[in-house]
Coordinates of C-alpha atoms and ligand atoms in Angstrom, one line a residue:
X1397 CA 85.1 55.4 54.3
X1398 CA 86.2 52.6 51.7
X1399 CA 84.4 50.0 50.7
X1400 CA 84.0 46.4 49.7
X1401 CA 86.0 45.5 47.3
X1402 CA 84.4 43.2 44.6
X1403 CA 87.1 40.5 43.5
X1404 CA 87.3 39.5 47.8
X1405 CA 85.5 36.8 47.3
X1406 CA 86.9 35.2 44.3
X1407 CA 90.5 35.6 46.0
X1408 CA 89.1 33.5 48.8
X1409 CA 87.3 31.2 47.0
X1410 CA 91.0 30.7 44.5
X1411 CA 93.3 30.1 47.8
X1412 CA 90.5 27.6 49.6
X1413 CA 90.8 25.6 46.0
X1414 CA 94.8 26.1 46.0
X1415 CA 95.0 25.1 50.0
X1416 CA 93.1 22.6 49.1
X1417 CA 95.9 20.8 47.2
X1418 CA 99.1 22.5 49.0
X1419 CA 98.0 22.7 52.3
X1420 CA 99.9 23.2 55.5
X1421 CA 100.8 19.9 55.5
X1422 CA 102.5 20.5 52.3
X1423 CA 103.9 23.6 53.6
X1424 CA 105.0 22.3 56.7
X1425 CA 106.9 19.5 54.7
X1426 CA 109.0 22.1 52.1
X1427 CA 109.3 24.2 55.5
X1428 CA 111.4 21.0 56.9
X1429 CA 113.2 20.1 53.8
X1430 CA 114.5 23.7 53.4
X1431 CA 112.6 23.5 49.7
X1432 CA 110.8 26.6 47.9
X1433 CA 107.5 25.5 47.3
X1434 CA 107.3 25.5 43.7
X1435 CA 104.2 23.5 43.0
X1436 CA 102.2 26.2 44.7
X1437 CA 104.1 29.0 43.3
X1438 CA 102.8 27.7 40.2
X1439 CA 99.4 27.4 40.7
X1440 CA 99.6 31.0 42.0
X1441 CA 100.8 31.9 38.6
X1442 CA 98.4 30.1 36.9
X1443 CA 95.8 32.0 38.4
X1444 CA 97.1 35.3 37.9
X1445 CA 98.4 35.9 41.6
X1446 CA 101.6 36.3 41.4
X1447 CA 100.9 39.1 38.9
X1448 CA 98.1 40.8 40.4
X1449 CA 100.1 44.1 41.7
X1450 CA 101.9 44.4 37.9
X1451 CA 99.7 46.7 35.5
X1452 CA 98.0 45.2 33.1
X1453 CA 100.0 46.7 30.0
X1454 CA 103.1 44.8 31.4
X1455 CA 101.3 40.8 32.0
X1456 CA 99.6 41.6 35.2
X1457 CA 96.1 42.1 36.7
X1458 CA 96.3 45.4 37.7
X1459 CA 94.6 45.7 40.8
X1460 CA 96.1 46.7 44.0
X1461 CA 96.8 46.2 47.5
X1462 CA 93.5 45.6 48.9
X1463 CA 93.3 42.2 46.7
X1464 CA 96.7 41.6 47.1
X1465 CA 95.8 42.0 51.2
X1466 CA 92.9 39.3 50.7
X1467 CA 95.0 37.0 49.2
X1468 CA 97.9 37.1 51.8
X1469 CA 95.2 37.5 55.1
X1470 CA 93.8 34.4 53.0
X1471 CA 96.9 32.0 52.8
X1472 CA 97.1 33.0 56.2
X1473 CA 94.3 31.6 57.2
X1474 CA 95.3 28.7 55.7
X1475 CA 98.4 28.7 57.5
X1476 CA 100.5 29.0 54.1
X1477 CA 101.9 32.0 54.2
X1478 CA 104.8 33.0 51.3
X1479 CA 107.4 35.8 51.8
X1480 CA 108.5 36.1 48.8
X1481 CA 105.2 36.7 47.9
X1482 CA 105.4 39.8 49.8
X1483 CA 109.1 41.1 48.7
X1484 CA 109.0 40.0 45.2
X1485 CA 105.7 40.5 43.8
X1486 CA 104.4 43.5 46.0
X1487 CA 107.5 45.3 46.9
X1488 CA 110.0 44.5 44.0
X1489 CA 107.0 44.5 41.1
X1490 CA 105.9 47.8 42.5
X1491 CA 108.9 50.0 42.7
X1492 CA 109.7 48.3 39.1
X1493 CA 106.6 49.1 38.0
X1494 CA 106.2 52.7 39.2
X1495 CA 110.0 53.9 38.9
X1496 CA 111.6 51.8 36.4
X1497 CA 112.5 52.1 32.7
X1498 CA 110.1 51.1 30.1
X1499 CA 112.7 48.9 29.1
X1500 CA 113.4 47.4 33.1
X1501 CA 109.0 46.9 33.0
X1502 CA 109.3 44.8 29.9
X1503 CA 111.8 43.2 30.6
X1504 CA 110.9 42.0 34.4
X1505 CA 107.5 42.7 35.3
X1506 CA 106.1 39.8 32.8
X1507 CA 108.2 37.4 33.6
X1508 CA 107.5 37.6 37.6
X1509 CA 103.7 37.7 36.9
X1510 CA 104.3 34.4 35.1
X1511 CA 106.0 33.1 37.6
X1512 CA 109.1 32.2 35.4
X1513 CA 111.2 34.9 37.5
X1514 CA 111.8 35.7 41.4
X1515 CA 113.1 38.3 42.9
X1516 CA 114.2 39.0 46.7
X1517 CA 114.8 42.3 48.8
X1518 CA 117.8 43.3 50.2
X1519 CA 118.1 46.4 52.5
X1520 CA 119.0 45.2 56.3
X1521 CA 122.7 44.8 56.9
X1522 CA 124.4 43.4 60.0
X1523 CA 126.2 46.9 61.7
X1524 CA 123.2 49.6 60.3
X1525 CA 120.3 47.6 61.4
X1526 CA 116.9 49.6 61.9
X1527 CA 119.6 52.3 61.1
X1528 CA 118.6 52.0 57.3
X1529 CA 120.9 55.2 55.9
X1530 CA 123.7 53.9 57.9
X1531 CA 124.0 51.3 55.5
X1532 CA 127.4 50.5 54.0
X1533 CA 127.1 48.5 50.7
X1534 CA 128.6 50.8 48.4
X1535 CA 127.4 50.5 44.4
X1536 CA 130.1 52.8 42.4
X1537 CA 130.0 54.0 38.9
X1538 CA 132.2 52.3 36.4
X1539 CA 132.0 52.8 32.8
X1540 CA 128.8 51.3 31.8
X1541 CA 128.2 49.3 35.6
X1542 CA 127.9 49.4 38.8
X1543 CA 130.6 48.2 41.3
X1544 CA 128.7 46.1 44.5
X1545 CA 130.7 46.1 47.7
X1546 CA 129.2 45.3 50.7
X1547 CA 126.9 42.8 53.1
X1548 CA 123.3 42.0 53.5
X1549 CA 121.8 40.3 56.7
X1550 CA 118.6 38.4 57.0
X1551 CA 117.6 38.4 53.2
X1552 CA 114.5 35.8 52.6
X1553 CA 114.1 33.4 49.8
X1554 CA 117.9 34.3 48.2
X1555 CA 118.5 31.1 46.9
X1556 CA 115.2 30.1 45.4
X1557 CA 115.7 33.4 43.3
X1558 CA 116.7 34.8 40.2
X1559 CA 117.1 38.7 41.2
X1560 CA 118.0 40.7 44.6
X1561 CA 116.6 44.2 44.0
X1562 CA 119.3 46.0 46.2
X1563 CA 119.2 49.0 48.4
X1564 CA 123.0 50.6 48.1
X1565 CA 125.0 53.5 48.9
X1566 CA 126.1 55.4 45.4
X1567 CA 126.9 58.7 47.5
X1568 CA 128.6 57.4 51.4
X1569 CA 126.8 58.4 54.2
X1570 CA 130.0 61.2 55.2
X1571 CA 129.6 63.0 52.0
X1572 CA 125.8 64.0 52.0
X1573 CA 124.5 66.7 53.6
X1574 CA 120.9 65.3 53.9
X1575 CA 121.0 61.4 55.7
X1576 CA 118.3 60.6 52.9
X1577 CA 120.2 61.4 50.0
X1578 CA 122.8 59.1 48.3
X1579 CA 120.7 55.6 48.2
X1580 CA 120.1 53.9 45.2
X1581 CA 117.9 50.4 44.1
X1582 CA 119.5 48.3 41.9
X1583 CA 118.6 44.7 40.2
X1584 CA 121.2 42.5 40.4
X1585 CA 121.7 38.9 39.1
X1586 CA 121.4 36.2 41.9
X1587 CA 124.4 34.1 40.1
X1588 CA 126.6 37.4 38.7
X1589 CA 130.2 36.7 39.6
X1590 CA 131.2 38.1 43.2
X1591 CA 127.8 36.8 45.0
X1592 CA 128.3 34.8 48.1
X1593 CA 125.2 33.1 49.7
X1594 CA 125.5 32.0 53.7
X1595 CA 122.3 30.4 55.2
X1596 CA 121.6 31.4 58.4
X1597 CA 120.4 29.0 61.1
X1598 CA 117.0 30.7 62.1
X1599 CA 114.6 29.2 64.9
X1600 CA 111.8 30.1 62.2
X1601 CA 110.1 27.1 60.2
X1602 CA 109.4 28.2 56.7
X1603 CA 110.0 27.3 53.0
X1604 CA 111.9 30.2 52.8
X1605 CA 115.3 30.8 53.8
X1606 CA 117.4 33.4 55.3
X1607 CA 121.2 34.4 54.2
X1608 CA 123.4 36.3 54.5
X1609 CA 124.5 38.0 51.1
X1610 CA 128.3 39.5 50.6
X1611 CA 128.8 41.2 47.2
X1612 CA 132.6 41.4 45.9
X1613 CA 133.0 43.7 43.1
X1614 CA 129.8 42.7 41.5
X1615 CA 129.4 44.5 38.0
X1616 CA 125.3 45.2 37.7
X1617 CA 124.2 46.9 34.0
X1618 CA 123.6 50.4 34.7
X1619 CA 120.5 49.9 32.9
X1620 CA 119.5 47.8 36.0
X1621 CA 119.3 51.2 38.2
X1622 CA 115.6 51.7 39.2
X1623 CA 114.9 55.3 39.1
X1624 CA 117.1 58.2 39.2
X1625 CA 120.7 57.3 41.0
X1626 CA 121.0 58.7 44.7
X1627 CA 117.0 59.0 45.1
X1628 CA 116.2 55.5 46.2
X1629 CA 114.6 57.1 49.6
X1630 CA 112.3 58.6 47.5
X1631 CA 111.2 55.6 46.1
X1632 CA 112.1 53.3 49.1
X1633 CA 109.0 54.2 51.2
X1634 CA 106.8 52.6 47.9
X1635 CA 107.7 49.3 48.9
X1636 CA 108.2 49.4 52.6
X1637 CA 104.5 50.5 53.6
X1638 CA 102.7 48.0 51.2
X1639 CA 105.5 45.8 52.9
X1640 CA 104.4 46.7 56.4
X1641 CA 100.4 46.6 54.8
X1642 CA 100.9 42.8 53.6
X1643 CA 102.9 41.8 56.5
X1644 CA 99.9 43.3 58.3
X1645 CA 97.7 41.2 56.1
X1646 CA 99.7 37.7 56.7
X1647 CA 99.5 38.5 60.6
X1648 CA 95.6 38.9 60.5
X1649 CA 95.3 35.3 58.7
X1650 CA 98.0 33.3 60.7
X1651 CA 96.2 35.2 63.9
X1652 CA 92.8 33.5 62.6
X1653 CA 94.3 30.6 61.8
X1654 CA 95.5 29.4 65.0
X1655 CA 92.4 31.2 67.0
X1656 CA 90.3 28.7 64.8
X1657 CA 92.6 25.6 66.2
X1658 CA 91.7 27.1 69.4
X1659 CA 88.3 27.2 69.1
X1660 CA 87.3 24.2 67.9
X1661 CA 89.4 22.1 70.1
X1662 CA 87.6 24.9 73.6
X1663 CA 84.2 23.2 72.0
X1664 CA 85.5 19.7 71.7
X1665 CA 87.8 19.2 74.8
X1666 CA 85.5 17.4 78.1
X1667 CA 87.2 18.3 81.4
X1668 CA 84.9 18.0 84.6
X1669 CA 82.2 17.2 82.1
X1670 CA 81.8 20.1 80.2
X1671 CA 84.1 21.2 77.3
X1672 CA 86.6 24.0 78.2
X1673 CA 85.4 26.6 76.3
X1674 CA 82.6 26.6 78.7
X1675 CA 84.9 28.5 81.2
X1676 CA 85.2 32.0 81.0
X1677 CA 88.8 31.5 82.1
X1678 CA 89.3 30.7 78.3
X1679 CA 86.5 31.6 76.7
X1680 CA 87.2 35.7 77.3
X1681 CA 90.8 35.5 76.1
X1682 CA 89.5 34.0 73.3
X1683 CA 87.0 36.4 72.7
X1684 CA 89.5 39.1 73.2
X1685 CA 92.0 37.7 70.9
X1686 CA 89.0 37.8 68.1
X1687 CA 88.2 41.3 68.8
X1688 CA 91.6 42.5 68.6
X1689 CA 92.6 39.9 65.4
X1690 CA 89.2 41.7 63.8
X1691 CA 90.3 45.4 65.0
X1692 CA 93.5 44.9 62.9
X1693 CA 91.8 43.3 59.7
X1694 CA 89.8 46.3 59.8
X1695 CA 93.0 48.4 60.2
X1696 CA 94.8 46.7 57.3
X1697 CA 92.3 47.0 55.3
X1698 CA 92.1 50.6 55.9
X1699 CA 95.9 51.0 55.0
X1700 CA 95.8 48.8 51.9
X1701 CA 92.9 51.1 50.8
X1702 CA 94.8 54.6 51.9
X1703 CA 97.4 53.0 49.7
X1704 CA 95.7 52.3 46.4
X1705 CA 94.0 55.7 46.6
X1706 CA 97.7 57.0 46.6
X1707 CA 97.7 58.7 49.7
X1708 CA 101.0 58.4 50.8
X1709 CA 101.3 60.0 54.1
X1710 CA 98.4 58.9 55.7
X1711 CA 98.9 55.6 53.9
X1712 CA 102.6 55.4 56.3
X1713 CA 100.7 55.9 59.0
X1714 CA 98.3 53.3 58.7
X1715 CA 100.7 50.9 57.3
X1716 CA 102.4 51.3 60.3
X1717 CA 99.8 51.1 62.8
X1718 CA 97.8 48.1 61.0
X1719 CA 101.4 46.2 61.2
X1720 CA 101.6 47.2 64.7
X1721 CA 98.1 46.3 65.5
X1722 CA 98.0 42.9 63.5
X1723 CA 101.3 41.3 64.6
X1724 CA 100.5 42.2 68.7
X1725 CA 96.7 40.6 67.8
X1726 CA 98.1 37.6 66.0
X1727 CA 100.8 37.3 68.8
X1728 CA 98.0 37.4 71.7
X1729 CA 95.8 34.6 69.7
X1730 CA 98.7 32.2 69.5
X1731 CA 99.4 32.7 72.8
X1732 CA 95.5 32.1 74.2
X1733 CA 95.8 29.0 71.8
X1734 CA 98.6 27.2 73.3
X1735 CA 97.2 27.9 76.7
X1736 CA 93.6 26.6 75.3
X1737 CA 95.3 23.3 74.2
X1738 CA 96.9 22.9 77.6
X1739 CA 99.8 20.4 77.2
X1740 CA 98.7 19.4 73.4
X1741 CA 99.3 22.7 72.6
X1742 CA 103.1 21.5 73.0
X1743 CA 102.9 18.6 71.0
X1744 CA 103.5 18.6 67.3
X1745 CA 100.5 17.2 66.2
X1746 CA 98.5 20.5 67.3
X1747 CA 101.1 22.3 64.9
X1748 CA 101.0 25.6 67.3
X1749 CA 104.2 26.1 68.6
X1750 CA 105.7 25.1 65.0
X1751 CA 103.8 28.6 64.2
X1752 CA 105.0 30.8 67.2
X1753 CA 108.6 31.6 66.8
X1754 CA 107.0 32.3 62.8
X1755 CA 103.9 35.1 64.2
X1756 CA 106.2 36.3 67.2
X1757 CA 108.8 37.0 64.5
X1758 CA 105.7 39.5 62.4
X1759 CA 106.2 41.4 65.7
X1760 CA 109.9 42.8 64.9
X1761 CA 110.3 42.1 61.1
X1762 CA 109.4 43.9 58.6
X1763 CA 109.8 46.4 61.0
X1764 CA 110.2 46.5 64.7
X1765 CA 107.3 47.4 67.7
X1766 CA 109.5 50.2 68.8
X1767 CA 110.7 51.8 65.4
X1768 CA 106.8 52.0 64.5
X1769 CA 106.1 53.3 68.2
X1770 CA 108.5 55.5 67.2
X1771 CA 107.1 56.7 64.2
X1772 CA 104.1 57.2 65.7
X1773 CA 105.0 59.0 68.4
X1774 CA 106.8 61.1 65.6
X1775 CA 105.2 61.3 62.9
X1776 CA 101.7 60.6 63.6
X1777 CA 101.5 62.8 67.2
X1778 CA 104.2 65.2 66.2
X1779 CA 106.1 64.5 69.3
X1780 CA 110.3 65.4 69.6
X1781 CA 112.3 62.4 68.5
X1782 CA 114.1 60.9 71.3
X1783 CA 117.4 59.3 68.5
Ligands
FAD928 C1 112.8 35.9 59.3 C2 113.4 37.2 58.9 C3 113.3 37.6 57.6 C4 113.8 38.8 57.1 N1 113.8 39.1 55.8 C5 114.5 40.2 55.3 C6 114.6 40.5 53.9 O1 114.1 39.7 53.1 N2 115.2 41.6 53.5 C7 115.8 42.5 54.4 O2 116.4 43.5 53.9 N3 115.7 42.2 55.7 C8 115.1 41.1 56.2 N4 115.0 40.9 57.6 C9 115.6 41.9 58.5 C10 114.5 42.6 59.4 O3 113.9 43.5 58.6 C11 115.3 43.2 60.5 O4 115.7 42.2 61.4 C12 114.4 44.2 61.3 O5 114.2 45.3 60.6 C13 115.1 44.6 62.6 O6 116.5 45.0 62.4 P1 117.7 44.4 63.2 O7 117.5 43.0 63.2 O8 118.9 45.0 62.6 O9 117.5 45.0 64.7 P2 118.2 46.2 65.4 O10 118.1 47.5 64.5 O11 119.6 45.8 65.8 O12 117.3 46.4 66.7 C14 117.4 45.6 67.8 C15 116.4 46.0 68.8 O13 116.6 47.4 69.2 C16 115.5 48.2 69.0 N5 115.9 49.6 68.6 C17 116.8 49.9 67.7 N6 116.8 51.3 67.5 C18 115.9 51.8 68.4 C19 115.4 53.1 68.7 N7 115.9 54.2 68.1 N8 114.4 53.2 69.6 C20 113.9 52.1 70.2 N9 114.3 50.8 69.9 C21 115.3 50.7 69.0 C22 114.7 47.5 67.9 O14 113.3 47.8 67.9 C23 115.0 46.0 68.2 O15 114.0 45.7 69.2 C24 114.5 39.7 58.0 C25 114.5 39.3 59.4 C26 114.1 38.1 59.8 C27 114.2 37.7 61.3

């Protein structure tokens, strides 16, 4: 079994410092102006955070996703959670990192762990959905660059950065024999000529934005290719189970997070003279939410660790279920802790519902309940696909 990991409680102890200073007040407040929170950003840089995923050789700490899942369960807990965190530094720095050029590492990877460059993700398009090979955007080979045609749906933190690491088409789905084959990962400038930003209005409150990205004959170097062109599945899977770990991670601490409002306020709150949480009316739900919320830490944990050993497949697995297991846990806490807070738990002071639509959303995105049931049922128990 794995075991503790020794820098856990340093991360903790760095976030309660940082938290301390950009709490979710402050969060709450770039949430509602629509601003990146760059003051925090910083600090994470400062520290080292941003970096901690990028080998050391290329500006970073080196360690893996077991700290990097401390650190995200951590700003959960403070209820400051960052995305781009999650896309840029785990699943952009890593694919770099582990598939790109010697000269695509320098030239990225110590920048981002300074914090002077971000990067976004961009996979999910509007008609292939969960459908991933059915996406469209097309990247085609001219001279010495890459031709981007195509949309992107639902990309986070676009605006606030200076790279989109895109997942393309460089072979159309009609002409490969194997669904898998033909993708490619490119790194394309956020302001190259042909980029067209649209925010989308999304009931979710947080400093980071969705868009919705259209590329018109946008010319990327082909030095800015990640990998081998055409093999980007190979690679893809890299990003999206640390994605689906971390995600798991963010869950865990938002679910603790609100379970702690909870809590408190079951200890504090005198109805027919006795507080609330006296009642086992609340008090099992609550216990039941912190069994589960601790069951997926556990989980996540066990992933992140699967992970950093490099073992892939049972890493998916894991990744999958600890997402699965996490969001559900952090959903059912939220839930308990509005009912806990009676009608406070609909006012805006409480900050609870401001939080819902953001841990019911850790349900479908990265990836949904029933493509991971799916996977499962698959993958994991080696039953017949039913799609
Ligand atoms: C706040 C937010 C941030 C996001 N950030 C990013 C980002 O930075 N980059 C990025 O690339 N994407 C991003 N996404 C997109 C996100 O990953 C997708 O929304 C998610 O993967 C689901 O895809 P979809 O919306 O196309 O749903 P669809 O694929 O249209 O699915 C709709 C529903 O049908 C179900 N369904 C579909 N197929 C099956 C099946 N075979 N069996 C059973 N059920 C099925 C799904 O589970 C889901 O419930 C973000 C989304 C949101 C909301």
């Amino acid at each position: 079994m794995f075991e503790a990991i020794p820098e856990e409680k340093m991360i903790r102890e760095f976030v309660r410092q940082v938290a301390r200073q950009y709490d979710r007040k402050y969060w709450l407040a770039k949430a509602r102006e629509g601003a990146f929170p760059d003051e925090l950003w910083q600090e994470m840089a400062a520290g080292g955070y941003l970096g901690m995923m990028i080998p050391e050789e290329h500006g970073g700490g080196g360690l893996g996703l077991q700290q990097m899942a401390v650190l995200l369960e951590e700003m959960g807990h403070h209820g400051i959670p960052l995305l781009l965190l999650v896309v840029g530094n785990v699943m952009d720095a890593g694919l770099i990192a582990r598939y790109g050029s010697e000269e695509t590492k320098e030239r990225y990877l110590p920048p981002l762990a300074r914090g002077d460059l971000r990067f976004c993700f961009a996979l999910t398009e509007p008609t292939a959905g969960s459908n991933s090979f059915r996406i469209e955007t097309s990247a085609k080979l001219d001279g010495d660059s890459y031709v981007l045609n195509g949309q992107k749906m639902f990309i986070t933190g676009v605006d606030a950065s200076d790279h989109l690491l895109v997942v393309a088409r460089t072979t159309a789905f009609e002409e490969v024999e194997d669904k898998r084959e033909g993708l490619s990962l490119l790194i394309v400038d956020r302001h190259a000529p042909g980029i067209t930003l649209q925010p989308l209005e999304m009931g979710v409150l947080h400093p980071e934005t969705q868009f919705a990205v259209y590329f018109d004959d946008v010319r990327v170097p082909r030095s800015d290719l990640i990998g081998e062109e055409g093999r980007g599945t190979r690679y893809l899977f890299d990003a999206l189970n640390p994605e689906r770990i971390t995600a798991a991670a963010v869950a865990v601490g938002l679910g603790r997070h609100v379970l702690d409002k909870a809590v408190n306020y079951a200890k504090e709150r005198v109805v027919f003279d006795q507080p609330i949480g006296t009642h086992q009316g609340l008090a099992h739900p609550l216990a039941e939410a912190k069994t589960h919320l601790e069951l997926a830490a556990v989980m996540t944990r066990y992933a992140a660790y699967l992970a950093d050993e490099g073992d892939k497949l049972t890493a998916g697995e894991y990744a999958n279920m600890a997402k699965f297991a996490a969001a559900d846990a952090a959903t059912e806490a939220c839930d308990v802790a509005i009912e806990v807070h009676g009608g406070s738990g609909f006012s805006t002071d409480v900050d609870l519902l401001e939080l819902w639509p953001y841990i019911r959303m850790l349900r479908t995105v990265p990836v949904s309940r029933e493509m991971i049931l799916n996977y499962i049922g698959e993958h994991v128990l080696g039953l017949p696909r039913s799609y």
